[in-house]
XYZ file of C-alpha atoms in Angstrom:
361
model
C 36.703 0.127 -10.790
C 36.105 0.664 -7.231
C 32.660 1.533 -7.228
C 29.688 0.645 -9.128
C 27.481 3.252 -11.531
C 23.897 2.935 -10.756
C 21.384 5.119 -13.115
C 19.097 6.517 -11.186
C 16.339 9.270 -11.149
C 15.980 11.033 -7.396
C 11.808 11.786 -7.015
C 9.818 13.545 -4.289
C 6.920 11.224 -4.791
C 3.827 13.135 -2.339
C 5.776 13.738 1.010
C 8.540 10.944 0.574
C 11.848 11.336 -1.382
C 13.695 8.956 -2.771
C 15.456 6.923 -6.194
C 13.719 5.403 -8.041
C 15.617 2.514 -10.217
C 15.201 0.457 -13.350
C 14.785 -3.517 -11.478
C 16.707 -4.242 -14.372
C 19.974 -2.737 -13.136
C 19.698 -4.219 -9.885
C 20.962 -7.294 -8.220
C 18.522 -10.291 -8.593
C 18.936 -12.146 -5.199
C 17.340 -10.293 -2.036
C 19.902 -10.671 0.162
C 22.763 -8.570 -2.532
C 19.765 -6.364 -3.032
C 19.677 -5.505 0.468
C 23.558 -4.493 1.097
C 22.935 -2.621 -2.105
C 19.909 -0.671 -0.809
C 21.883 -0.188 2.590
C 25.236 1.181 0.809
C 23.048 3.865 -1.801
C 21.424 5.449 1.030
C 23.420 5.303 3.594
C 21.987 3.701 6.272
C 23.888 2.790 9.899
C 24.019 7.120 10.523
C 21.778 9.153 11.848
C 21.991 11.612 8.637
C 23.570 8.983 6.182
C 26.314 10.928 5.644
C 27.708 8.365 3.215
C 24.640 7.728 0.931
C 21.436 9.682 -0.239
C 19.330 8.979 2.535
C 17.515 12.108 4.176
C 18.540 11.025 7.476
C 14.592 10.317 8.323
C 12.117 7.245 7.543
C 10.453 9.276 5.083
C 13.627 9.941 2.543
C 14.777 6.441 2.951
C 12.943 5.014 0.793
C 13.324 3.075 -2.401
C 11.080 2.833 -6.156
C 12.218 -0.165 -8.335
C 10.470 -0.233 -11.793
C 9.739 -3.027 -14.426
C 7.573 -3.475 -17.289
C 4.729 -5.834 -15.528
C 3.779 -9.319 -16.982
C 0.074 -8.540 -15.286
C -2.270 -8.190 -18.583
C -3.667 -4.821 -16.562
C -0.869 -3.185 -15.192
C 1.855 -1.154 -17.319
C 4.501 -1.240 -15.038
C 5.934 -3.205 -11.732
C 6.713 -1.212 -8.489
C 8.733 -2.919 -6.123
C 9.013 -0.877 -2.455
C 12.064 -1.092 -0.197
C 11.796 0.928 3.220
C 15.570 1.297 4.433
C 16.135 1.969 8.105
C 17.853 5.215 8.437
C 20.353 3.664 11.532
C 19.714 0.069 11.520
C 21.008 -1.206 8.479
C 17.835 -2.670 7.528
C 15.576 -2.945 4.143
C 12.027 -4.278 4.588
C 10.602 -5.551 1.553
C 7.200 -6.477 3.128
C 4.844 -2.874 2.806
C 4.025 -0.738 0.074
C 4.137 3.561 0.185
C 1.729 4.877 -1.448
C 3.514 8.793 -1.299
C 6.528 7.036 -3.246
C 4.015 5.550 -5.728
C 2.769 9.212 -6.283
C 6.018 9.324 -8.877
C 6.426 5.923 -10.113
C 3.548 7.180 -13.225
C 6.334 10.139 -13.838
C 9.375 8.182 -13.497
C 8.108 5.217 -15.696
C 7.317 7.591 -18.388
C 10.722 9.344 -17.533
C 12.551 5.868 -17.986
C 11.242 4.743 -21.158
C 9.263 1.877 -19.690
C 6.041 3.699 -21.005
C 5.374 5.873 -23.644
C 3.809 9.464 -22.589
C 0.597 10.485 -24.702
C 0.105 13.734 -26.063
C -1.698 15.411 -23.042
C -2.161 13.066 -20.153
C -0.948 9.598 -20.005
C -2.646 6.967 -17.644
C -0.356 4.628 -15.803
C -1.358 1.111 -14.701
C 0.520 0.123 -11.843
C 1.190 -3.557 -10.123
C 2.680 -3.144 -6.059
C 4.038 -6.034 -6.242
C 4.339 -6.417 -2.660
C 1.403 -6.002 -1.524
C -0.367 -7.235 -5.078
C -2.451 -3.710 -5.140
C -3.174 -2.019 -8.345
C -3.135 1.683 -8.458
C -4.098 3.200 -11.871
C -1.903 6.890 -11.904
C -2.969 9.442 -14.227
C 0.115 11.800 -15.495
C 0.495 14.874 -16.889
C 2.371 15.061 -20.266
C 1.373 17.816 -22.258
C 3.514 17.684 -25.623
C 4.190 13.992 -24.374
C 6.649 15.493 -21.637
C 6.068 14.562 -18.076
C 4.732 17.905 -16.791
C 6.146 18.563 -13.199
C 4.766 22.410 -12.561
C 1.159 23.195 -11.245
C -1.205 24.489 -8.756
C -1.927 21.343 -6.739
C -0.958 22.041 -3.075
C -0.868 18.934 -0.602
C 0.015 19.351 3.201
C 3.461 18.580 4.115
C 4.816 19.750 0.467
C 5.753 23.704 -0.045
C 4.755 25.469 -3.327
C 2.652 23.738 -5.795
C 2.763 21.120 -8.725
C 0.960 19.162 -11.394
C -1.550 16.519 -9.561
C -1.087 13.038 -10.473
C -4.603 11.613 -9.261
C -4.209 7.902 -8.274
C -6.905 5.341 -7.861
C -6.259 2.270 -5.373
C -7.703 -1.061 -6.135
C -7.777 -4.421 -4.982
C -6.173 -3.109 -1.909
C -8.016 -5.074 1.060
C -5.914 -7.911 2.727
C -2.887 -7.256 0.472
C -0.650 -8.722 3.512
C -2.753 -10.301 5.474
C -5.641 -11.723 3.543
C -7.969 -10.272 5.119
C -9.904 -7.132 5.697
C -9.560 -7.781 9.204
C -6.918 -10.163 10.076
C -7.936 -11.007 13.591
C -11.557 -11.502 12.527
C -12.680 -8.719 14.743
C -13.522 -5.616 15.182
C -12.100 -4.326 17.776
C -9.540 -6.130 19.737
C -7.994 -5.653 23.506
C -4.447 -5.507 23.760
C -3.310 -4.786 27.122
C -5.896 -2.901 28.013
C -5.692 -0.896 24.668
C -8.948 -1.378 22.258
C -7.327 -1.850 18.614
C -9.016 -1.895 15.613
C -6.696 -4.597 13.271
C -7.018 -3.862 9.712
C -5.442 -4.252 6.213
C -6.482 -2.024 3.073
C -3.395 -0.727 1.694
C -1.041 -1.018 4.415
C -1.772 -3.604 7.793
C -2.282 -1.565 10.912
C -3.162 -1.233 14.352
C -5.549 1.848 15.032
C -6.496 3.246 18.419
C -8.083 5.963 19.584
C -5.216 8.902 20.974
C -6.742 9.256 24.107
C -6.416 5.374 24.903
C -2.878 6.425 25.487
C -3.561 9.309 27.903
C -3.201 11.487 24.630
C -4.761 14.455 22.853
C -4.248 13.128 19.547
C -3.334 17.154 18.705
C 0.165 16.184 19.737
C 3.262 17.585 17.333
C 5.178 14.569 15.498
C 8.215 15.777 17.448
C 6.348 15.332 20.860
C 5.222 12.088 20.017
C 8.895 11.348 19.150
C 9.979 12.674 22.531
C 7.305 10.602 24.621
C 9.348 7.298 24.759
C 6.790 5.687 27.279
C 4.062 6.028 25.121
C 6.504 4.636 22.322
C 7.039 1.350 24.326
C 3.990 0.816 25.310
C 2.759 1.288 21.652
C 5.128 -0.977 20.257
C 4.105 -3.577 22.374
C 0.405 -3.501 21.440
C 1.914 -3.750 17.879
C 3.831 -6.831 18.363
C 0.879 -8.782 19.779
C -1.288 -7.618 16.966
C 1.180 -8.257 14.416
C 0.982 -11.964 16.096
C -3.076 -11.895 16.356
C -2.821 -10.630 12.663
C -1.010 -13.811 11.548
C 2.265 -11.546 10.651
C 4.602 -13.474 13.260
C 7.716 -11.569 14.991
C 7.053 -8.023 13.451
C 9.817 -6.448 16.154
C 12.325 -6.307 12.570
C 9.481 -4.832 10.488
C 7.880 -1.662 9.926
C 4.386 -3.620 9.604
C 1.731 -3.134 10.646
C 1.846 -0.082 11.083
C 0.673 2.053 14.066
C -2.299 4.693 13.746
C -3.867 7.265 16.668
C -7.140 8.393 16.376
C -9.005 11.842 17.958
C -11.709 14.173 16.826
C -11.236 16.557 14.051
C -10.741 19.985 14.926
C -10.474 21.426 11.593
C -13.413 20.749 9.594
C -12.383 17.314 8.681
C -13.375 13.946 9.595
C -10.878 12.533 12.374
C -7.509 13.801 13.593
C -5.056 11.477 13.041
C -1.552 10.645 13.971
C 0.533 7.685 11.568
C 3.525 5.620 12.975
C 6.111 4.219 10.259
C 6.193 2.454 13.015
C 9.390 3.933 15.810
C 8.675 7.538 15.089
C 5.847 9.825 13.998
C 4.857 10.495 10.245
C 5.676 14.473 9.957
C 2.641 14.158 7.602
C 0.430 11.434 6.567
C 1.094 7.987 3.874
C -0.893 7.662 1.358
C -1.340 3.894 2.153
C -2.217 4.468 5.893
C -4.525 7.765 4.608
C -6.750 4.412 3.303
C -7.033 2.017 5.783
C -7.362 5.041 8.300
C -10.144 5.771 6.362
C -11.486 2.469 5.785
C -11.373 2.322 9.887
C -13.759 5.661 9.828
C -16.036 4.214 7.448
C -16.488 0.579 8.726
C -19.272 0.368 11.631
C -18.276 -1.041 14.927
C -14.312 -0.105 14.854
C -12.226 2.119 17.137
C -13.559 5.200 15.173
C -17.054 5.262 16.234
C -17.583 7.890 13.816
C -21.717 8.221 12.013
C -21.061 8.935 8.281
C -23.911 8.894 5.659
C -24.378 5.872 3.785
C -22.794 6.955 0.414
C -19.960 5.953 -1.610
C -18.063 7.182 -2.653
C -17.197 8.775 0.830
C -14.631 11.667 1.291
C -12.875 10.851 4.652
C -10.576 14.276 5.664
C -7.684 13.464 7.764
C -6.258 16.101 9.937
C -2.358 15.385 10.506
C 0.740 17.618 11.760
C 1.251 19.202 8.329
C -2.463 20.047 7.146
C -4.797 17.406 6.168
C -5.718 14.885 3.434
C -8.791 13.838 1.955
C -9.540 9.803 0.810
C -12.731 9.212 -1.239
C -13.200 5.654 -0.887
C -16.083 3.647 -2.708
C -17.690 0.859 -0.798
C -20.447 -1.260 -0.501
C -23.070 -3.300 2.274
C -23.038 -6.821 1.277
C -24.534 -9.482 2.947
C -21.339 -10.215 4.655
C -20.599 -6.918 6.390
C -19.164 -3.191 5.220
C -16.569 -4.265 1.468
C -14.216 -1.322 0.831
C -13.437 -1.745 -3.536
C -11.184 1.189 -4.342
C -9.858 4.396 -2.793
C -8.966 8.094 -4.838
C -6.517 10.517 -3.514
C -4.538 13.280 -5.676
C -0.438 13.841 -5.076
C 2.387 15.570 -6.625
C 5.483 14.339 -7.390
C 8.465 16.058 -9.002
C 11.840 15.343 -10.765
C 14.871 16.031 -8.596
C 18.126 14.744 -9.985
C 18.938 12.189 -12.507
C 22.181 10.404 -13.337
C 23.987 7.503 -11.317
C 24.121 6.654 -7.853
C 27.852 4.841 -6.763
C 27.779 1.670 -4.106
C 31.619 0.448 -3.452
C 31.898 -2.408 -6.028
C 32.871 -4.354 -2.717
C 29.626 -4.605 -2.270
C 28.399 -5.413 -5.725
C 30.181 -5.050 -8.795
C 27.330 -5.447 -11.012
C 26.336 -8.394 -13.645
């Protein structure tokens, strides 16, 4: 055999794409893992011609299931963001739009059983340690897949699969804010460092000389304004206690500007070398966490009730975050965050790597 078989279901999971794979039928060590990863999709061209990659950050991405040890959680998701050129898989973040489909595709792989109407999901992000509890369509005890939930950046409609993020603050990093401040200056940038969900660095748009209204393409186009971010980034990523984060695609990067809309804030989201054409679900929260928490970047006066619904405006539309917190006597505590996505079935079957690469166990 020259290649290797694979089985494989292929998931739109919110606004990311991707396959999603049994752990099980995977190689163990990292480093195999990788080159496995890097052959399936294709990455090292622009369009990965020779794998299943989308040719952009957002349909690179990787789902690897397992029944979780953790006496809460039903299921283990393991993340793996694949560079589309680079030839690189970062096991360090989370995505919160490819755990939109992980409650499906567990149900759809056996590795738990569907109820008769809707089936709750308990799910362990195993990099990050975050536990999302996913609740699943299944009328007849079959993952239902059609549906009138709409969410920006998706065409048409679809079942919701409403997801509730716990346990989500200092996931990476520890801490709710990793440099122990609020705001931070960064050459000559005020930052606001902060992990819930996903570590990032948040500034207000016009910091940059920006509107904030800016397309994802322009943003893509405005290199200066790429290199300067990126360099705020790596000295954060050092301030946060992540190291040399010039090979990793955390923290990420997030822009700031006043709603236009109706909603809350205006925001732009960085994965982190080009512009989210919509929003993550992971960055949606500790966007919102930023909006919410008194003395950041944000400087935004919300009332004082949780749970609060924070509306992000973003190239595609919007999305809204209802995140519960609390005052304690040691500052503003962020315990759990609610969105609703849509996920849906694509293609199932097996994905072939060259058995060069691995030739299975």
């Amino acid at each position: 055999m020259t290649q290797t078989a694979i089985p494989f279901l292929f998931m739109r999971g919110g606004t990311s794409r991707g396959p999603y794979l049994n752990r099980a039928d995977l190689p163990k060590d990292a480093e195999t893992l990788a080159e496995v990863l890097i052959a399936m999709l294709g990455s090292g061209h622009p369009i990965n011609i020779d794998g299943i990659g989308g040719g952009v950050a957002v349909t690179t991405k990787v789902a690897m299931l397992s029944q979780s040890d953790d006496p809460w959680a039903d299921v283990d998701y393991f993340f793996a963001q694949v560079s589309v050129e680079d030839r690189l898989v970062d096991f360090k973040p989370t995505c919160g739009n490819i755990l939109s489909g992980v409650g499906p595709a567990a149900i759809e792989m056996g590795l738990v059983p569907a109820r008769e109407d809707e089936t709750p999901v308990n799910i362990r992000a195993v990099n990050t340690g975050a536990k999302v509890a996913a609740l699943v369509q299944t009328p007849g005890g079959q993952v239902r897949y059609d549906g009138g939930t709409q969410i920006a950046g998706v065409p048409g409609s679809a079942a919701p699969v409403a997801l509730q993020f716990m346990e989500t603050v200092g996931g990476v990093t520890g801490a709710f804010l990793p440099t122990g401040n609020l705001i931070d200056v960064i050459d000559s940038i005020e930052v606001t460092c902060m992990d819930v969900a996903m570590p990032m660095v948040i500034a207000n748009a016009a910091s940059f000389g920006l509107s904030g209204y800016e397309s994802a393409a322009e943003l893509d186009e405005n290199k200066a304004f790429f290199a300067r971010m990126e360099a705020v980034r790596r000295e954060a990523g050092l301030r946060m206690g992540m190291g040399d984060v010039s090979q990793s695609v955390t923290p990420k990067f997030g822009l700031l500007a006043p709603a236009r809309d109706g909603g809350t804030k205006t925001a732009r989201y960085f994965m982190p070398w080009n512009c989210h054409p919509s929003m993550a679900v992971t960055g949606a929260q500790c966007l919102a966490s930023c909006i919410l928490t008194p003395g950041t970047v944000a400087d935004v006066a919300l009332p004082n009730e949780t749970p609060a619904r924070v509306t992000l405006e973003h190239p595609s539309g919007a999305i809204d975050v209802d995140v519960a917190f609390e005052n304690t006597a040691n500052g503003f505590a962020v315990k759990s965050a609610g969105l609703v996505r849509t996920a849906r079935k694509l293609a199932s079957g097996a994905v072939y790597v060259p058995a060069s690469v691995w030739a299975g166990d």
